[in-house]
Each structure stands twice: as C-alpha cells, then as structure tokens.
C-alpha cells in the first residue's frame, strides 16, 4: 500500500492509540512545578547525548519558559520548562514549532543589498562590513542635520529597551511600534483606572468568568498559561464560563453559554449589567466608597440610563439574559472575573468598551482578590550606565497631536503621515515587523516603501524576505530567538518571575542578533554614540540579571542558565492577594512616612477625589491614600485609588466615565437596512501575524482562511459552501472562498489574518520547488509539501479607522458587501483604491480630539461629569 503524506494525516487520529505505549510517551508524565522534566537525556534509538537548555520563547509575545533540546549542536526538540511558574512545563504548537523558525528554508542567512528597483526582487550578497558601514554613514550624515529624520519601527521587539537606547543615543525620538494594531485601546482603557495596562485573572480559583470577545482556549494573550488555570478552575471549582463573541471560537464553543453579540456593543452590555448589580443591591458599596474616586450613590445614578432593554436593542443580547447573568456574576463575588482582549478593544469605541467591562469588577469589589480580577505581577531590572539622554524634541510620527491620550503610538498612521509630509525621513529601519502585511490599508505602505524620495534609504532587520523587506535597500539577517540574549518578565501568572532568552544553538550562516547589530552600528557612528554600547549583548544581560533583587546572590545569569527562571517556586508557593493594601508606616510623631525606605519622609495630607491622598515632599507626588485611621500604598494612579472618573479624558473632550456610543457606520446594519455586513478578523492557535507561516509544521495544519458566513446570510446571497465570493469594503475588494457555518453572527463575516502571503519563501507560499538562494534547503519541504491553497490576506481592503482615545486600529468595524464572485474574478484577487484609502484616513482623523473637543456621532464633545 502506498501512503502519501495527506493520507497519513487523515488516518493519524485513528493510529494514535497504537502509539500510546511508546517509550517517549511513557515518559510524558504530568509535570510538577519545580519537578522533573518530561524528556529523558538520551534520544531513543540513537543513543545520542541530548542537552536540555532552558530559555524563553518568542514565537509570540507571551514569553513562555522552554527547554530546548540540542544534539550535536542542532536543536531537535522543544518542551515547556516545568520550573517556570507561568508555563508549568506546557507549551503550545507554536512553541514546539520553534525548531522550524530556526531551520526554515524561508530564512535568509546573509546581508543583502538591492541591485534592481525596489520590489523587483534583485539582490546581491554583501559583507557585514559593507552593510554596516553604509548604514552607519547614512545615519551619521542624517543626525548631523536632524536626528528625528532617522526612524526605527519595531514589531515584536523584546530587547528590554535596547532599541530605544540606540535611538536615544543618536538623539532621535522617531520610533514606531505595532501596539496600535494589536491592543493599545485595551491598555489605554485600563491604565488611567488602576495603573497597569493588563490584568491577571485568578482563573484557577474563580467560580464565574465573563469573557468578552477573547479566545482564551486558543489565541488570547497568555493563552497557554491562562487556559491551564481556567481548566483547573472549571474542573475543581465548577467555574461557569459565559462568552460574548461574534464568532463561535474554540472558547465560545467550550463555554457554558455563548451569546452572539453585535460588534462593538460589549460596553453597553457591561454597563447594563453594572446597572442591574447596583439596582439589586448586589454591589460592594463599601469598596466603591473607599477605593474609587466616585461614590456608590453617584455611580448608581449614572448607570440608571443603561437598561437591559437599551443594551438588547444595541447588542442583540436578550435583556432577560443580561439581567440573569449580571445577578449570577455578582453573587459569585469575590470569586468572579471578566476577561477581554482584542474583541472589545479593537473598535472605534474600544477604550470605552474596556473601561466598561472593567467596571463590573470594581462594583462587585473582586479587585486583586482570590478568584477575582487581579493586578499583574512582574519583576524588574536596571539597564547599565551610562544611559543616553532623552531626545531634545518630539516626533510628530511617534506622538501625533490628534491622539494625546494614545500613549502607545498610532503607528498604523505613519505611512500617510510621511506621504503627506508631516515629517521628513531620511533613514527608515524596521525590525521584526512587516508593515506591508500587518497593517490596515497595507497598499499605502507599498506605495511609501517604493517611494525613493519620501524614503531615501531603508533597512530591514529581518529573518525573511517578507512583503516589506522585499522593498528595502539593505536586509540584515536577524537570528532567531533561539540565538539571542534578552531579559524577560511577563504577568503570565500570579507568582512573579524573571527569565532570559539565551542562545541554545549557534547562528546559521552570517545571522546576527539585533543587539549585536546595533552595538556595531553605534560604534561605527562614533564614540559619542558608541559609549552607550560598550557591553556585549551577553554582558548587558548579565548586568540586568544581577540587578534583580535576590538573583545576584543566587548566581545571576548562571542561575538563569541552569533553571531558566527566578525564583524557582515549589508546589507550596501561594500568590499574595490585595497587594494594594500594603500599609504605610508612621514616624515617632505619628505621621505617615514615604514607603520608599531610602526616603522615609513625613507625608502631607490633602483631600481630592472623594478621599485623602498622601503626598511625599521629596518625590513631589502622591505615594499613598488614607482610609480611616490607616494609610495604604494603593493603586498606581494619581490618587492611589481606582479612577472610575478619568479627568484626563475630560480635558480632551471625551467622556470621563465608562461610556457607550454606537459606531456610526454600523447603525444601518444593526437596523437591518441594506445588505452590508461587518467584517471582523481573528486569530487561530497555530499562527501569529505573519512570521509563523514560515514554520512548516504550523502551515501544514493551517494554511488558508475562508470567509466565515452564517447560513441565513449566505442563503440571502445564494452563496454555498466553497463558493468564490467577492468581499468589498470602502477601499477595495478581495476574492476568497466561503465557509458557511452557524458559528458566526448573521450580520458579520470573519476572515483570519494569518494567510495569503505573496512574499517569503517556499513554506509560506506553498511552492516546494521555489529556490532559496540566500537561505538553506529543506528536503522535507521540497519532497513533502502537499498543499497549494495559501488563503487570501484581508488587511489590504481594511481601511484605517482609529479609536480617538486609545489609538487602536478598529479591526472589528469594517463594513463590507458580500456577493458571489463575478465571472472574471479569480481566487486571491485583491484590488485597492488608494484614493479611497486616503479619504478613510482623513475621515478617521475627524473623530480625533481637537484638544478641547473632538466629535463622535455629534456626542463625544459633550463631556459628562458626576
């Protein structure tokens, strides 16, 4: 019997039982924190020595703890680090496929210089000296004129401030990130309320979870660590999971209840629930009065207008369900929590949505309690001196004045800003970013990067010839995350930790890690820049690890190399709760003193925000809050209490309270007028943005992305399963395949964002015979790659639409028409109108603040105040 790879995959599940007694699986015992690892030290059947090297993942941004197994200098297996308090020895498919990231045939191994026109695909191999001398010369020439003409734009940075250090050393403030296309409205919705930009729910001990638009089981932030604890909570505590989502995600499908919700209406449902909790006397009024900057009576009066009936009209969620779920949630307190991520946040009203859902936790008083909605935990370090000064002037590209509250950049606007002359650039460097693929209105980025007048000199620090680096003048081959030095600490668990990323194998070809590149560049630019980069990347990391309290005494970086994480907790370790209630000490005269032990200055009292704040004369800021006869460190806010009312929002013409406004373009769809639909995007568990498409194991699992459409909606358009359809937005159209499913809201279609590459290499583009002149061959790919459908990328027809408060791209708001494809349409066709895209950009600027009064639907400038 001849068995090909496709048939093998089809019968793989049935064959699984036959493998259940193999030695490797017998070793796969349940892990214990601080316990034995899952693999034995020898490779079964080969007798080779296998070394386990602890390190930290970077396939996505969650930084899971890993054990990288190396034989004869080659990475052969990746598992979770059982000593890691977040990962607990388990990793996802992306983490295991890190081997593919290192050895992908899509990777480039040498510095390349363009020899044809941008985008023509003509390159020549050059030496590192040639590449770095040219780049350093361009930077040196530019900073002598205006340092801000040099821009550094990163996607997945994780260099612990190294890239920012480089830019400050040359005097430039012109930096961009990917946060505005990822989650910045969630951050801005949270930060002014309690300080941090993320929450860490205690899923393990909770009894009730309200999940607004997040796919915890598959692709949420910290999904690997969270799903372990969520399953613990559901099995051990019988925790109920209720999901509001437009799509039947893996999480929605495994929830006790899935409530299909109209896009962008999460906030009004949360406010209606909050109203019911207040009206039924289920709120923790003591907590509200003590720990927030409003009173329970004020809050009750404010929320009264948000009725379940109003929320039903906006969201489609039945009023009776809103009432019932609100009461269930409140009665579970303090062992209840909400969770959100991109679903509610990536809308025109995203920051408000986040603030509204957060309010549910505040009014039931579950903040930082066991089983509740907890503050994030983390550990810090210091970077070595000398440290460069901040740049002398700001950059309008990094800090556009229309978005004064968006503290995490509005980087998806950069292309239009440069094309319209808002700021001149002479050198544009991007790192671990693919703006021509990852951004909305991606065609405008093509136009920009091909424009040699607007972008005279461009450099891509990239492991691949991507859609963007294909338009660069020079490509510097970036090493993989298995070949670099970085410190890491993420709030993936309630036990804080610090770890590191260390090389586990040598670089292939002439790849170099980005810190080594920037250090070399700095020294070539001159001693005034180079003096900040005397340490090697390893020495830089060693300094950071030695500065972590308690780690130097354990051996610093040597301890991390051995264990992968600090501290190493045992199974008896328990998290601390209500961390905001750390009491301040008094001096001999009975005055409260500064919690900074190096200061210990007597504090002064002053009334504000319905309470008493304690100010330190030395630090010149509030360091505590007084409640009764005691004082506490409180939250990281101006008053040290939770800011339900945010003054800064009001100063710029926005509502200072949790608030809902309908998205103007959705009103006709919601009312059932016309034939338009809302298109949303989503992620699946085997991919992140663009880079993982080069991993053959992951792309074999998921390589295409049909459009999800509800059967009723499809029938109205005579669309059947697998039909070619044309999806048209205000800036263009694409042609893809339909997948008809009950798992999508009838007024919504959805397309995932991982597929449809037109650059990269043989794995991403499913071309097994594609040559790899600047990379490495892979016989497995050239012989066994069997799929040919790579999907269609939706971002090119998604117009720019920006939350005026948080600065996020409103990915979930795109209005489209859907019809059967025309006779001349072909699968994968994409056509974009750049003039229409430009108009959409200017339209969204119309929603932004005008310092003391922007406008959304004619209402946002009517600021309310309790």
Short mmCIF file of N, CA and C in Angstrom, two decimals, residues 522-653:
data_model
loop_
_atom_site.label_atom_id
_atom_site.label_comp_id
_atom_site.label_asym_id
_atom_site.label_seq_id
_atom_site.Cartn_x
_atom_site.Cartn_y
_atom_site.Cartn_z
N UNK A 522 26.45 51.49 16.43
CA UNK A 522 26.73 52.60 17.34
C UNK A 522 28.21 52.93 17.37
N UNK A 523 29.04 51.91 17.39
CA UNK A 523 30.48 52.15 17.45
C UNK A 523 31.01 52.70 16.13
N UNK A 524 30.39 52.34 15.03
CA UNK A 524 30.81 52.88 13.74
C UNK A 524 30.35 54.32 13.56
N UNK A 525 29.22 54.68 14.17
CA UNK A 525 28.74 56.07 14.06
C UNK A 525 29.68 57.02 14.76
N UNK A 526 30.25 56.57 15.89
CA UNK A 526 31.22 57.41 16.58
C UNK A 526 31.20 57.23 18.08
N UNK A 527 32.22 57.71 18.79
CA UNK A 527 32.34 57.47 20.23
C UNK A 527 31.21 58.08 21.06
N UNK A 528 30.59 59.18 20.59
CA UNK A 528 29.51 59.80 21.35
C UNK A 528 28.27 58.91 21.40
N UNK A 529 28.15 58.06 20.42
CA UNK A 529 27.06 57.07 20.41
C UNK A 529 27.57 55.74 20.97
N UNK A 530 28.75 55.35 20.56
CA UNK A 530 29.30 54.06 20.96
C UNK A 530 29.53 53.89 22.45
N UNK A 531 29.68 55.00 23.19
CA UNK A 531 29.96 54.89 24.63
C UNK A 531 28.81 54.25 25.41
N UNK A 532 27.63 54.25 24.82
CA UNK A 532 26.48 53.63 25.49
C UNK A 532 26.36 52.14 25.18
N UNK A 533 27.29 51.64 24.37
CA UNK A 533 27.19 50.26 23.90
C UNK A 533 28.52 49.52 24.03
N UNK A 534 29.17 49.73 25.15
CA UNK A 534 30.45 49.05 25.36
C UNK A 534 30.27 47.58 25.71
N UNK A 535 29.16 47.24 26.37
CA UNK A 535 28.94 45.86 26.78
C UNK A 535 28.43 45.02 25.61
N UNK A 536 28.86 43.77 25.57
CA UNK A 536 28.30 42.84 24.60
C UNK A 536 26.87 42.49 25.01
N UNK A 537 26.07 41.93 24.10
CA UNK A 537 24.72 41.53 24.50
C UNK A 537 24.70 40.60 25.70
N UNK A 538 25.66 39.69 25.80
CA UNK A 538 25.70 38.79 26.96
C UNK A 538 26.03 39.56 28.23
N UNK A 539 26.97 40.49 28.16
CA UNK A 539 27.32 41.30 29.33
C UNK A 539 26.15 42.21 29.74
N UNK A 540 25.44 42.71 28.76
CA UNK A 540 24.26 43.55 29.02
C UNK A 540 23.21 42.74 29.80
N UNK A 541 22.97 41.52 29.35
CA UNK A 541 22.02 40.64 30.02
C UNK A 541 22.51 40.28 31.42
N UNK A 542 23.79 40.02 31.55
CA UNK A 542 24.34 39.68 32.86
C UNK A 542 24.14 40.81 33.86
N UNK A 543 24.33 42.05 33.41
CA UNK A 543 24.09 43.20 34.28
C UNK A 543 22.63 43.23 34.71
N UNK A 544 21.72 43.03 33.77
CA UNK A 544 20.29 43.06 34.10
C UNK A 544 19.94 41.99 35.14
N UNK A 545 20.43 40.79 34.94
CA UNK A 545 20.11 39.71 35.87
C UNK A 545 20.69 39.98 37.26
N UNK A 546 21.88 40.56 37.33
CA UNK A 546 22.49 40.88 38.63
C UNK A 546 21.75 41.99 39.36
N UNK A 547 20.96 42.78 38.64
CA UNK A 547 20.24 43.88 39.28
C UNK A 547 18.87 43.45 39.82
N UNK A 548 18.43 42.23 39.51
CA UNK A 548 17.14 41.73 40.02
C UNK A 548 17.31 41.39 41.49
N UNK A 549 16.51 41.96 42.37
CA UNK A 549 16.66 41.69 43.81
C UNK A 549 16.66 40.19 44.13
N UNK A 550 17.74 39.75 44.77
CA UNK A 550 17.85 38.36 45.20
C UNK A 550 18.49 37.43 44.21
N UNK A 551 18.58 37.83 42.94
CA UNK A 551 19.10 36.91 41.92
C UNK A 551 20.62 36.86 41.90
N UNK A 552 21.28 38.00 42.13
CA UNK A 552 22.74 38.01 42.11
C UNK A 552 23.30 37.05 43.15
N UNK A 553 22.66 37.03 44.31
CA UNK A 553 23.13 36.16 45.40
C UNK A 553 22.97 34.68 45.02
N UNK A 554 22.05 34.39 44.11
CA UNK A 554 21.84 33.01 43.67
C UNK A 554 22.75 32.63 42.51
N UNK A 555 23.47 33.63 41.96
CA UNK A 555 24.36 33.34 40.85
C UNK A 555 24.07 34.12 39.59
N UNK A 556 23.03 34.97 39.62
CA UNK A 556 22.74 35.83 38.48
C UNK A 556 22.42 35.04 37.22
N UNK A 557 23.09 35.41 36.13
CA UNK A 557 22.82 34.77 34.85
C UNK A 557 23.12 33.28 34.89
N UNK A 558 24.08 32.86 35.69
CA UNK A 558 24.39 31.42 35.79
C UNK A 558 23.20 30.65 36.33
N UNK A 559 22.49 31.23 37.31
CA UNK A 559 21.30 30.59 37.85
C UNK A 559 20.22 30.48 36.78
N UNK A 560 20.08 31.55 36.00
CA UNK A 560 19.07 31.55 34.93
C UNK A 560 19.43 30.52 33.86
N UNK A 561 20.70 30.42 33.52
CA UNK A 561 21.12 29.43 32.53
C UNK A 561 20.80 28.01 33.00
N UNK A 562 20.89 27.78 34.30
CA UNK A 562 20.64 26.44 34.84
C UNK A 562 19.14 26.15 34.96
N UNK A 563 18.37 27.13 35.44
CA UNK A 563 16.97 26.89 35.77
C UNK A 563 15.98 27.53 34.79
N UNK A 564 16.41 28.57 34.09
CA UNK A 564 15.54 29.23 33.14
C UNK A 564 14.65 30.29 33.72
N UNK A 565 14.56 30.36 35.04
CA UNK A 565 13.63 31.29 35.68
C UNK A 565 14.04 31.52 37.12
N UNK A 566 13.68 32.69 37.64
CA UNK A 566 13.89 33.02 39.05
C UNK A 566 12.66 33.76 39.56
N UNK A 567 12.19 33.44 40.77
CA UNK A 567 12.58 32.33 41.62
C UNK A 567 12.08 31.00 41.05
N UNK A 568 12.62 29.90 41.60
CA UNK A 568 12.06 28.58 41.34
C UNK A 568 11.13 28.28 42.50
N UNK A 569 9.83 28.33 42.21
CA UNK A 569 8.83 28.11 43.25
C UNK A 569 8.57 26.61 43.42
N UNK A 570 8.29 26.21 44.63
CA UNK A 570 7.82 24.86 44.86
C UNK A 570 6.31 24.79 44.78
N UNK A 571 5.74 23.58 44.86
CA UNK A 571 4.28 23.45 44.77
C UNK A 571 3.53 24.11 45.92
N UNK A 572 4.26 24.41 47.00
CA UNK A 572 3.61 25.04 48.16
C UNK A 572 3.48 26.55 48.02
N UNK A 573 4.10 27.14 47.01
CA UNK A 573 4.07 28.60 46.84
C UNK A 573 2.66 29.09 46.55
N UNK A 574 2.26 30.16 47.22
CA UNK A 574 0.93 30.73 47.04
C UNK A 574 1.05 32.22 46.71
N UNK A 575 0.21 32.71 45.82
CA UNK A 575 0.26 34.13 45.47
C UNK A 575 -0.27 35.00 46.60
N UNK A 576 0.17 36.24 46.58
CA UNK A 576 -0.32 37.24 47.53
C UNK A 576 -1.47 37.99 46.88
N UNK A 577 -2.50 38.27 47.66
CA UNK A 577 -3.66 39.00 47.14
C UNK A 577 -3.83 40.34 47.84
N UNK A 578 -4.67 41.18 47.28
CA UNK A 578 -4.94 42.53 47.78
C UNK A 578 -3.62 43.28 48.05
N UNK A 579 -2.79 43.27 47.02
CA UNK A 579 -1.47 43.88 47.15
C UNK A 579 -1.53 45.39 47.30
N UNK A 580 -2.65 45.99 46.94
CA UNK A 580 -2.80 47.44 47.07
C UNK A 580 -3.00 47.87 48.53
N UNK A 581 -3.20 46.90 49.41
CA UNK A 581 -3.47 47.20 50.82
C UNK A 581 -2.22 47.15 51.70
N UNK A 582 -1.06 47.36 51.11
CA UNK A 582 0.16 47.42 51.92
C UNK A 582 0.14 48.71 52.75
N UNK A 583 0.22 48.54 54.06
CA UNK A 583 0.06 49.69 54.95
C UNK A 583 1.33 50.52 55.03
N UNK A 584 1.15 51.84 55.13
CA UNK A 584 2.27 52.74 55.33
C UNK A 584 2.61 52.83 56.81
N UNK A 585 3.88 53.01 57.10
CA UNK A 585 4.36 53.12 58.48
C UNK A 585 4.24 54.56 58.96
N UNK A 586 4.34 54.73 60.29
CA UNK A 586 4.32 56.06 60.89
C UNK A 586 5.67 56.36 61.55
N UNK A 587 5.99 57.66 61.63
CA UNK A 587 7.20 58.05 62.35
C UNK A 587 6.87 58.20 63.83
N UNK A 588 7.86 58.64 64.60
CA UNK A 588 7.70 58.73 66.06
C UNK A 588 6.63 59.74 66.45
N UNK A 589 6.31 60.67 65.57
CA UNK A 589 5.31 61.69 65.87
C UNK A 589 3.92 61.32 65.36
N UNK A 590 3.81 60.10 64.81
CA UNK A 590 2.50 59.64 64.35
C UNK A 590 2.15 60.04 62.94
N UNK A 591 3.13 60.56 62.18
CA UNK A 591 2.88 60.93 60.79
C UNK A 591 3.20 59.76 59.87
N UNK A 592 2.40 59.56 58.86
CA UNK A 592 2.70 58.52 57.88
C UNK A 592 3.95 58.92 57.10
N UNK A 593 4.78 57.92 56.78
CA UNK A 593 6.03 58.20 56.07
C UNK A 593 6.05 57.52 54.72
N UNK A 594 6.88 58.03 53.84
CA UNK A 594 7.01 57.53 52.47
C UNK A 594 7.38 56.05 52.48
N UNK A 595 6.73 55.23 51.65
CA UNK A 595 7.05 53.80 51.62
C UNK A 595 8.42 53.49 51.04
N UNK A 596 9.05 54.47 50.37
CA UNK A 596 10.41 54.29 49.86
C UNK A 596 11.36 54.34 51.07
N UNK A 597 11.96 53.22 51.39
CA UNK A 597 12.80 53.13 52.59
C UNK A 597 14.00 54.06 52.53
N UNK A 598 14.43 54.45 51.32
CA UNK A 598 15.55 55.38 51.20
C UNK A 598 15.12 56.82 51.45
N UNK A 599 13.80 57.03 51.53
CA UNK A 599 13.27 58.37 51.72
C UNK A 599 12.71 58.54 53.13
N UNK A 600 11.64 57.78 53.43
CA UNK A 600 11.00 57.79 54.76
C UNK A 600 10.62 59.19 55.23
N UNK A 601 10.30 60.09 54.28
CA UNK A 601 9.90 61.45 54.62
C UNK A 601 8.46 61.47 55.12
N UNK A 602 8.15 62.35 56.07
CA UNK A 602 6.78 62.51 56.54
C UNK A 602 5.90 63.02 55.40
N UNK A 603 4.70 62.47 55.30
CA UNK A 603 3.80 62.79 54.20
C UNK A 603 2.79 63.85 54.59
N UNK A 604 2.36 64.62 53.61
CA UNK A 604 1.32 65.63 53.83
C UNK A 604 0.00 65.13 53.28
N UNK A 605 -1.09 65.54 53.91
CA UNK A 605 -2.42 65.10 53.52
C UNK A 605 -3.15 66.20 52.73
N UNK A 606 -3.92 65.78 51.73
CA UNK A 606 -4.81 66.72 51.07
C UNK A 606 -6.00 65.97 50.50
N UNK A 607 -7.16 66.61 50.53
CA UNK A 607 -8.39 65.99 50.07
C UNK A 607 -8.53 66.14 48.55
N UNK A 608 -8.88 65.04 47.89
CA UNK A 608 -9.17 65.06 46.46
C UNK A 608 -9.88 63.77 46.09
N UNK A 609 -10.64 63.81 45.02
CA UNK A 609 -11.31 62.61 44.50
C UNK A 609 -12.09 61.88 45.60
N UNK A 610 -12.84 62.57 46.39
CA UNK A 610 -13.66 61.96 47.44
C UNK A 610 -12.84 61.23 48.50
N UNK A 611 -11.58 61.57 48.65
CA UNK A 611 -10.77 60.90 49.67
C UNK A 611 -9.59 61.74 50.06
N UNK A 612 -8.67 61.14 50.83
CA UNK A 612 -7.48 61.83 51.31
C UNK A 612 -6.25 61.18 50.71
N UNK A 613 -5.47 61.96 49.98
CA UNK A 613 -4.23 61.48 49.38
C UNK A 613 -3.05 61.92 50.22
N UNK A 614 -1.99 61.13 50.18
CA UNK A 614 -0.78 61.41 50.94
C UNK A 614 0.35 61.72 49.98
N UNK A 615 0.92 62.92 50.12
CA UNK A 615 1.93 63.41 49.20
C UNK A 615 3.31 63.38 49.85
N UNK A 616 4.31 62.96 49.08
CA UNK A 616 5.69 62.97 49.57
C UNK A 616 6.39 64.24 49.05
N UNK A 617 6.83 65.13 49.94
CA UNK A 617 7.50 66.37 49.50
C UNK A 617 8.78 66.11 48.72
N UNK A 618 9.48 65.00 49.03
CA UNK A 618 10.73 64.71 48.35
C UNK A 618 10.47 64.19 46.91
N UNK A 619 9.54 63.25 46.77
CA UNK A 619 9.23 62.70 45.46
C UNK A 619 8.30 63.62 44.65
N UNK A 620 7.66 64.55 45.36
CA UNK A 620 6.72 65.50 44.75
C UNK A 620 5.59 64.78 44.01
N UNK A 621 5.02 63.78 44.69
CA UNK A 621 3.89 63.06 44.13
C UNK A 621 3.15 62.33 45.24
N UNK A 622 1.95 61.89 44.91
CA UNK A 622 1.14 61.11 45.86
C UNK A 622 1.72 59.71 45.95
N UNK A 623 1.92 59.24 47.17
CA UNK A 623 2.50 57.90 47.38
C UNK A 623 1.59 56.98 48.18
N UNK A 624 0.43 57.49 48.62
CA UNK A 624 -0.47 56.65 49.39
C UNK A 624 -1.83 57.29 49.52
N UNK A 625 -2.77 56.52 50.06
CA UNK A 625 -4.12 57.03 50.30
C UNK A 625 -4.53 56.67 51.72
N UNK A 626 -5.21 57.59 52.38
CA UNK A 626 -5.65 57.39 53.76
C UNK A 626 -7.11 56.98 53.79
N UNK A 627 -7.37 55.88 54.48
CA UNK A 627 -8.74 55.40 54.64
C UNK A 627 -8.95 55.14 56.13
N UNK A 628 -9.81 55.93 56.74
CA UNK A 628 -9.98 55.86 58.19
C UNK A 628 -8.71 56.33 58.87
N UNK A 629 -8.23 55.53 59.81
CA UNK A 629 -7.00 55.90 60.51
C UNK A 629 -5.78 55.16 59.96
N UNK A 630 -5.95 54.50 58.81
CA UNK A 630 -4.83 53.79 58.20
C UNK A 630 -4.51 54.37 56.83
N UNK A 631 -3.31 54.09 56.37
CA UNK A 631 -2.88 54.54 55.04
C UNK A 631 -2.29 53.37 54.28
N UNK A 632 -2.49 53.38 52.95
CA UNK A 632 -2.07 52.26 52.11
C UNK A 632 -1.33 52.77 50.87
N UNK A 633 -0.53 51.87 50.28
CA UNK A 633 0.16 52.24 49.04
C UNK A 633 -0.84 52.40 47.90
N UNK A 634 -1.92 51.62 47.93
CA UNK A 634 -2.99 51.79 46.94
C UNK A 634 -2.60 51.38 45.54
N UNK A 635 -3.27 52.00 44.58
CA UNK A 635 -3.07 51.68 43.15
C UNK A 635 -2.15 52.71 42.50
N UNK A 636 -1.64 52.38 41.36
CA UNK A 636 -0.70 53.27 40.66
C UNK A 636 -1.48 54.30 39.83
N UNK A 637 -2.22 55.16 40.53
CA UNK A 637 -2.99 56.23 39.92
C UNK A 637 -2.66 57.54 40.64
N UNK A 638 -3.08 58.68 40.12
CA UNK A 638 -2.76 59.95 40.79
C UNK A 638 -3.24 60.04 42.23
N UNK A 639 -4.35 59.38 42.56
CA UNK A 639 -4.87 59.46 43.93
C UNK A 639 -4.60 58.20 44.73
N UNK A 640 -4.03 57.18 44.07
CA UNK A 640 -3.81 55.86 44.66
C UNK A 640 -5.12 55.11 44.88
N UNK A 641 -6.19 55.59 44.27
CA UNK A 641 -7.45 54.87 44.26
C UNK A 641 -7.84 54.58 42.81
N UNK A 642 -8.82 53.73 42.64
CA UNK A 642 -9.30 53.40 41.31
C UNK A 642 -10.03 54.59 40.71
N UNK A 643 -9.65 54.99 39.50
CA UNK A 643 -10.25 56.15 38.86
C UNK A 643 -11.35 55.72 37.89
N UNK A 644 -12.56 55.59 38.43
CA UNK A 644 -13.71 55.34 37.58
C UNK A 644 -13.96 56.57 36.70
N UNK A 645 -13.76 57.73 37.29
CA UNK A 645 -13.86 59.01 36.57
C UNK A 645 -12.43 59.44 36.20
N UNK A 646 -12.15 59.59 34.91
CA UNK A 646 -10.80 59.92 34.43
C UNK A 646 -10.77 61.35 33.93
N UNK A 647 -10.16 62.22 34.73
CA UNK A 647 -10.13 63.65 34.39
C UNK A 647 -9.43 63.93 33.07
N UNK A 648 -8.34 63.21 32.81
CA UNK A 648 -7.55 63.48 31.60
C UNK A 648 -8.40 63.29 30.34
N UNK A 649 -9.31 62.33 30.36
CA UNK A 649 -10.17 62.13 29.19
C UNK A 649 -11.08 63.34 28.99
N UNK A 650 -11.58 63.85 30.08
CA UNK A 650 -12.48 65.00 30.01
C UNK A 650 -11.75 66.23 29.47
N UNK A 651 -10.48 66.37 29.82
CA UNK A 651 -9.71 67.54 29.38
C UNK A 651 -9.61 67.62 27.86
N UNK A 652 -9.70 66.47 27.20
CA UNK A 652 -9.59 66.45 25.74
C UNK A 652 -10.94 66.25 25.06
N UNK A 653 -12.03 66.47 25.80
CA UNK A 653 -13.34 66.44 25.19
C UNK A 653 -14.01 65.09 25.14
#
